[in-house]
Coordinates of C-alpha atoms and ligand atoms in Angstrom, one line a residue:
M1 CA 0.0 0.0 0.0
N2 CA 1.6 3.2 -1.2
Q3 CA 0.7 5.7 1.5
N4 CA 2.9 8.7 2.3
I5 CA 2.7 9.2 6.1
I6 CA 4.1 12.5 7.3
I7 CA 4.7 13.4 11.0
S8 CA 4.3 17.1 10.4
R9 CA 6.3 19.9 11.9
N10 CA 4.9 22.5 9.4
L11 CA 1.4 21.8 8.4
H12 CA 1.3 24.5 5.7
A13 CA 4.5 23.3 4.0
D14 CA 3.6 19.6 4.3
L15 CA 0.1 20.1 3.0
S16 CA 1.3 22.1 0.0
A17 CA 3.8 19.4 -0.8
A18 CA 1.1 16.7 -0.5
I19 CA -1.2 18.6 -2.8
G20 CA 1.7 19.0 -5.2
R21 CA 2.2 15.2 -5.4
V22 CA -1.3 14.9 -6.8
Q23 CA -1.5 18.1 -9.1
P24 CA -5.3 18.2 -8.9
D25 CA -7.5 20.3 -11.1
R26 CA -9.8 21.2 -8.2
L27 CA -9.5 20.9 -4.4
F28 CA -12.3 20.0 -2.0
V29 CA -12.0 19.8 1.8
L30 CA -14.4 17.7 3.9
T31 CA -15.0 18.6 7.5
D32 CA -17.7 17.9 10.1
T33 CA -19.4 20.8 11.9
T34 CA -16.8 20.7 14.6
T35 CA -13.6 20.6 12.5
R36 CA -15.1 23.2 10.2
D37 CA -15.0 25.7 13.1
L38 CA -11.9 24.5 14.9
C39 CA -9.5 23.1 12.3
W40 CA -10.5 24.4 8.8
P41 CA -9.1 27.9 9.8
L42 CA -5.7 26.3 10.3
I43 CA -5.4 25.1 6.7
R44 CA -7.7 27.5 4.8
E45 CA -4.7 29.6 3.6
S46 CA -2.8 26.6 2.4
C47 CA -5.5 25.5 -0.1
D48 CA -8.0 27.3 -2.3
A49 CA -10.7 24.7 -1.8
T50 CA -14.5 24.1 -1.9
L51 CA -15.6 23.3 1.6
I52 CA -18.0 20.4 2.2
T53 CA -19.4 19.8 5.7
I54 CA -21.2 16.9 7.2
G55 CA -22.7 16.3 10.7
A56 CA -20.3 15.5 13.5
T57 CA -20.1 12.2 15.5
D58 CA -20.5 8.6 14.3
E59 CA -24.3 9.1 13.7
A60 CA -23.4 11.0 10.5
K61 CA -21.5 8.1 9.1
T62 CA -24.5 7.2 6.9
L63 CA -25.4 6.6 3.3
D64 CA -27.3 9.9 3.4
S65 CA -24.1 11.8 4.4
L66 CA -22.1 9.9 1.9
A67 CA -24.6 10.9 -0.8
S68 CA -24.4 14.5 0.3
V69 CA -20.6 14.4 -0.3
W70 CA -21.0 12.8 -3.7
T71 CA -23.6 15.5 -4.5
A72 CA -21.3 18.4 -3.3
L73 CA -18.4 17.0 -5.4
G74 CA -20.6 16.7 -8.5
D75 CA -22.1 20.2 -8.0
G76 CA -18.6 21.6 -7.4
G77 CA -17.4 20.3 -10.7
A78 CA -15.1 17.6 -9.4
T79 CA -13.5 15.5 -12.1
R80 CA -11.3 12.3 -11.9
H81 CA -8.3 14.6 -11.4
S82 CA -9.7 16.4 -8.4
L83 CA -8.5 15.9 -4.8
L84 CA -10.5 15.6 -1.6
I85 CA -8.8 16.5 1.7
N86 CA -10.5 14.9 4.7
L87 CA -10.0 17.1 7.8
G88 CA -11.4 15.4 10.9
G89 CA -11.6 12.4 13.1
G90 CA -12.1 8.8 12.0
M91 CA -15.7 9.3 10.9
V92 CA -14.6 12.0 8.4
T93 CA -11.5 10.2 7.2
D94 CA -13.5 6.9 6.8
L95 CA -16.5 8.4 5.1
G96 CA -14.4 10.9 3.0
G97 CA -12.0 8.2 1.9
F98 CA -15.0 6.1 0.8
A99 CA -16.6 9.1 -1.0
A100 CA -13.4 9.8 -2.8
S101 CA -12.7 6.2 -3.7
T102 CA -16.1 5.7 -5.3
F103 CA -16.8 9.1 -6.9
K104 CA -16.2 8.7 -10.7
R105 CA -14.6 5.3 -9.8
G106 CA -12.1 7.0 -7.6
I107 CA -10.3 10.3 -7.0
A108 CA -7.3 11.0 -4.9
Y109 CA -7.6 11.9 -1.3
I110 CA -5.5 13.2 1.6
N111 CA -6.2 12.6 5.3
I112 CA -5.5 15.2 8.0
P113 CA -6.6 13.4 11.1
T114 CA -7.6 15.7 14.0
T115 CA -8.2 13.2 16.8
L116 CA -5.8 10.8 18.4
L117 CA -7.9 7.9 17.3
A118 CA -7.8 8.9 13.7
M119 CA -4.0 9.7 13.9
V120 CA -2.9 6.3 15.2
D121 CA -5.6 4.2 13.5
A122 CA -8.4 5.3 11.3
S123 CA -6.6 7.6 8.9
V124 CA -3.8 5.2 8.2
G125 CA -4.0 2.0 6.2
G126 CA -6.7 2.6 3.6
K127 CA -9.8 1.3 5.3
T128 CA -12.8 3.4 4.3
G129 CA -16.5 3.1 4.7
I130 CA -19.8 3.9 6.4
N131 CA -22.1 2.3 9.0
F132 CA -25.1 0.4 7.6
R133 CA -28.2 -1.2 9.2
G134 CA -26.8 -0.6 12.7
L135 CA -23.5 -2.3 11.9
K136 CA -20.2 -0.4 12.1
N137 CA -18.2 0.0 8.9
E138 CA -20.4 -2.5 7.1
I139 CA -20.0 -1.0 3.7
G140 CA -16.6 0.2 2.4
V141 CA -13.5 -0.4 0.4
F142 CA -9.7 -0.7 0.9
S143 CA -8.3 2.4 -0.8
A144 CA -5.1 4.2 0.4
A145 CA -4.9 8.0 0.9
S146 CA -2.3 9.6 -1.3
S147 CA -0.9 11.2 1.9
V148 CA -1.7 11.2 5.6
I149 CA -0.5 14.3 7.5
L150 CA -0.2 13.8 11.2
D151 CA 0.0 17.1 13.2
T152 CA -0.3 16.6 16.9
Q153 CA -1.1 20.4 17.5
F154 CA -4.7 19.3 16.9
L155 CA -4.5 17.2 20.1
H156 CA -4.1 20.3 22.4
T157 CA -7.7 21.2 22.0
L158 CA -9.1 17.6 22.1
D159 CA -11.1 16.7 25.2
S160 CA -9.7 14.1 27.7
E161 CA -12.3 11.5 26.7
N162 CA -11.2 11.6 23.1
I163 CA -7.5 11.5 24.0
R164 CA -8.2 8.4 26.1
S165 CA -10.3 6.9 23.3
G166 CA -7.4 7.1 20.8
Y167 CA -5.0 5.9 23.4
A168 CA -6.8 2.5 23.5
E169 CA -5.6 1.9 19.9
M170 CA -2.1 2.8 21.0
L171 CA -2.4 0.3 23.8
K172 CA -3.4 -2.3 21.2
H173 CA -0.3 -1.5 19.1
G174 CA 1.8 -1.9 22.2
L175 CA 0.3 -5.3 23.0
I176 CA 0.9 -6.6 19.4
S177 CA 4.3 -5.1 19.4
D178 CA 6.7 -5.5 22.3
E179 CA 7.1 -5.3 26.1
T180 CA 9.1 -2.0 26.1
M181 CA 6.4 -0.2 24.2
L182 CA 3.6 -1.7 26.4
T183 CA 5.4 -0.7 29.6
E184 CA 5.9 2.8 28.3
L185 CA 2.1 3.1 27.5
L186 CA 1.0 1.7 30.8
G187 CA 3.3 4.1 32.7
F188 CA 2.2 7.2 30.8
D189 CA -0.1 9.7 32.6
I190 CA -2.9 10.0 30.0
F191 CA -5.0 12.2 32.4
H192 CA -2.3 14.9 32.3
P193 CA -0.5 14.2 29.0
D194 CA 3.0 15.5 28.3
F195 CA 2.4 16.4 24.7
V196 CA 6.0 16.2 23.6
H197 CA 6.3 12.6 24.9
L198 CA 2.8 11.8 23.5
K199 CA 3.9 13.0 20.0
E200 CA 6.9 10.6 20.1
M201 CA 4.6 7.7 21.2
V202 CA 2.2 8.6 18.4
A203 CA 5.0 8.3 15.9
K204 CA 6.0 4.9 17.3
S205 CA 2.4 3.7 17.3
V206 CA 1.8 4.7 13.7
K207 CA 5.0 2.8 12.7
V208 CA 3.5 -0.4 14.2
K209 CA 0.4 0.1 12.1
E210 CA 2.4 1.0 8.9
R211 CA 4.5 -2.2 9.3
V212 CA 1.5 -4.4 9.6
V213 CA -0.4 -2.8 6.8
A214 CA 2.6 -2.9 4.5
E215 CA 2.8 -6.7 5.0
D216 CA -0.9 -7.4 4.6
P217 CA -2.8 -4.4 3.1
L218 CA -6.0 -6.3 2.4
E219 CA -6.3 -8.1 5.8
Q220 CA -5.7 -11.7 4.5
G221 CA -3.6 -12.6 7.6
L222 CA -1.4 -10.5 9.8
R223 CA -3.5 -7.3 9.6
K224 CA -6.1 -9.2 11.6
A225 CA -3.7 -8.4 14.5
L226 CA -5.0 -4.9 14.4
N227 CA -8.5 -6.2 15.3
L228 CA -7.3 -7.3 18.8
G229 CA -10.0 -6.1 21.2
H230 CA -12.4 -5.3 18.4
T231 CA -14.5 -8.4 18.1
V232 CA -15.8 -7.8 21.6
G233 CA -15.3 -4.0 21.4
H234 CA -17.6 -3.7 18.4
A235 CA -20.3 -5.9 20.1
F236 CA -20.2 -3.6 23.1
E237 CA -20.4 -0.6 20.8
S238 CA -23.3 -2.0 18.9
L239 CA -25.2 -2.9 22.1
A240 CA -24.6 0.6 23.5
L241 CA -25.9 2.1 20.2
A242 CA -29.0 -0.1 20.3
E243 CA -29.6 1.1 23.9
N244 CA -29.0 4.7 23.2
R245 CA -25.9 4.8 25.4
T246 CA -23.0 6.9 24.1
V247 CA -19.8 5.0 24.0
L248 CA -16.6 6.2 22.3
H249 CA -14.9 3.6 20.0
G250 CA -11.7 3.5 22.0
Y251 CA -13.5 2.9 25.2
A252 CA -15.2 -0.1 23.7
V253 CA -11.9 -1.3 22.3
A254 CA -10.2 -1.0 25.7
W255 CA -13.0 -3.0 27.4
G256 CA -12.7 -5.5 24.5
L257 CA -9.0 -5.8 25.0
V258 CA -9.5 -6.9 28.6
C259 CA -12.0 -9.6 27.4
E260 CA -9.8 -10.8 24.6
L261 CA -6.7 -10.9 26.8
Y262 CA -8.7 -13.1 29.2
L263 CA -9.4 -15.4 26.3
S264 CA -5.7 -15.1 25.3
A265 CA -4.7 -16.1 28.9
T266 CA -7.0 -19.1 29.0
R267 CA -6.5 -20.4 25.5
C268 CA -3.0 -19.2 24.4
G269 CA -1.0 -18.8 27.7
F270 CA -0.9 -15.0 27.7
P271 CA 0.7 -14.1 31.1
A272 CA -1.9 -13.6 33.9
E273 CA 0.2 -10.8 35.4
R274 CA 0.1 -8.7 32.2
L275 CA -3.6 -9.4 31.9
H276 CA -4.1 -8.0 35.4
Q277 CA -1.9 -4.9 34.7
V278 CA -3.8 -4.1 31.5
A279 CA -7.2 -4.8 33.2
Q280 CA -6.3 -2.4 36.0
F281 CA -5.1 0.3 33.6
V282 CA -8.3 0.0 31.6
K283 CA -10.5 0.2 34.7
E284 CA -8.7 3.3 36.0
T285 CA -8.7 5.0 32.6
Y286 CA -12.0 3.9 31.0
G287 CA -14.2 2.7 33.8
H288 CA -16.5 -0.3 33.3
F289 CA -19.0 -1.2 30.6
A290 CA -22.2 -2.3 32.3
F291 CA -24.3 -5.1 31.0
T292 CA -26.1 -8.1 32.6
C293 CA -26.1 -11.8 31.7
R294 CA -29.5 -11.3 30.0
E295 CA -27.5 -9.6 27.3
Y296 CA -24.9 -12.3 26.7
D297 CA -27.0 -13.9 23.8
R298 CA -27.3 -10.5 22.1
L299 CA -23.6 -9.8 22.5
Y300 CA -22.7 -13.2 21.2
E301 CA -25.0 -12.6 18.2
L302 CA -23.4 -9.2 17.5
M303 CA -19.9 -10.9 17.6
T304 CA -21.1 -13.3 14.8
H305 CA -21.3 -10.2 12.5
D306 CA -17.6 -9.5 12.9
K307 CA -15.9 -9.1 9.5
K308 CA -13.1 -11.5 10.4
N309 CA -15.6 -14.4 10.7
S310 CA -16.0 -17.1 8.1
A311 CA -18.7 -19.8 7.7
G312 CA -20.5 -18.5 10.8
I313 CA -17.5 -19.2 13.2
I314 CA -16.3 -16.3 15.3
N315 CA -12.6 -15.7 14.7
F316 CA -10.6 -13.8 17.3
T317 CA -7.1 -12.4 17.2
L318 CA -5.5 -13.4 20.5
L319 CA -2.0 -13.2 22.0
G320 CA 0.4 -15.9 23.4
G321 CA 2.3 -13.0 25.0
V322 CA 3.0 -9.4 24.2
G323 CA 3.9 -9.3 20.5
D324 CA 3.1 -13.0 20.0
I325 CA 0.1 -12.7 17.7
R326 CA -2.3 -15.6 17.1
I327 CA -4.8 -14.9 14.4
N328 CA -7.9 -17.0 13.5
Q329 CA -8.5 -18.3 17.0
Q330 CA -12.0 -19.8 17.5
A331 CA -13.9 -19.7 20.7
S332 CA -17.1 -21.5 21.6
R333 CA -20.2 -19.9 22.9
D334 CA -19.4 -21.3 26.3
D335 CA -15.8 -19.8 26.1
I336 CA -17.4 -16.4 25.2
F337 CA -19.9 -16.5 28.0
E338 CA -17.1 -17.4 30.5
M339 CA -15.1 -14.4 29.2
L340 CA -18.1 -12.1 29.7
D341 CA -18.4 -13.5 33.3
Y342 CA -14.8 -12.6 33.9
Y343 CA -15.3 -9.1 32.5
Q344 CA -18.3 -8.5 34.8
Ligands
LIG1 N1 -8.4 -0.5 12.4 C1 -7.9 -1.7 12.0 C2 -7.2 -1.7 10.7 O1 -7.0 -0.7 10.1 O2 -7.0 -2.8 10.2

């Protein structure tokens, strides 16, 4: 996957260079209502673009929003040689990437992620898409951004919940990577972040994702490692959505990591001590996801929709230890119920 990832020191210069790589005939910038007000002023002078804005939050990640972006591109005279710049969190980079990849069978796009979650995960690696029929990212394509520009200045205005949400994906990268990285992550004060240190950790975290995606861009094997915590996390998120409870993606992933590390410990020998350290960190940082045993069947059913599954069997990514990745691990309904008991 040919994706130019830039850890930016000068947003204006880096964006001009990234636009220069594409040489577009017309420029469009996609924001949501929040990034239009907070972030668009920071790049407006670097690009003479038509602004397109969609609603904020994951609720706007719909077919209707997508159609509104296609309409705005069409009305604005976009051609195959135009460029879309997605300025926002994961919802904007996912939906914008999908809009660009399908408009006139595909135009180039650049991601400028403005949340920690989008910087370390969503904006990198070419997964694009929208939610559909209550299922997250159900419709989409793999299609790489021409450039991804990471500028951690956007994090200074991000609220603590969203910093913590993105941090869960960094924790996942530490778990699939090595002990040193995980220890650094567990020792970092995420409630009072040192932004210079955080920027270094973001760069390391993105490198982990880049390495995995370079080896397996279409998720045939190793890339499934990036789903650690997500089989259960997505089920928690979908349950919360159905019950009108607001849950940030990273929080659900953090809770899902604890569950899937429990399965890793019972099935693959993941060290119990590390499980307890991560579980403690997650409890202190993200609190607890409340559900009752009456919801186990529903959670199990939601896990059967996971995109890693085949032939109706739930496939987990588990770990034999930190950095010891075991993909395509199956667990029975009883194993999953026991895991939910542990989590409770
Ligand atoms: N968010 C997981 C991946 O990009 O594969």
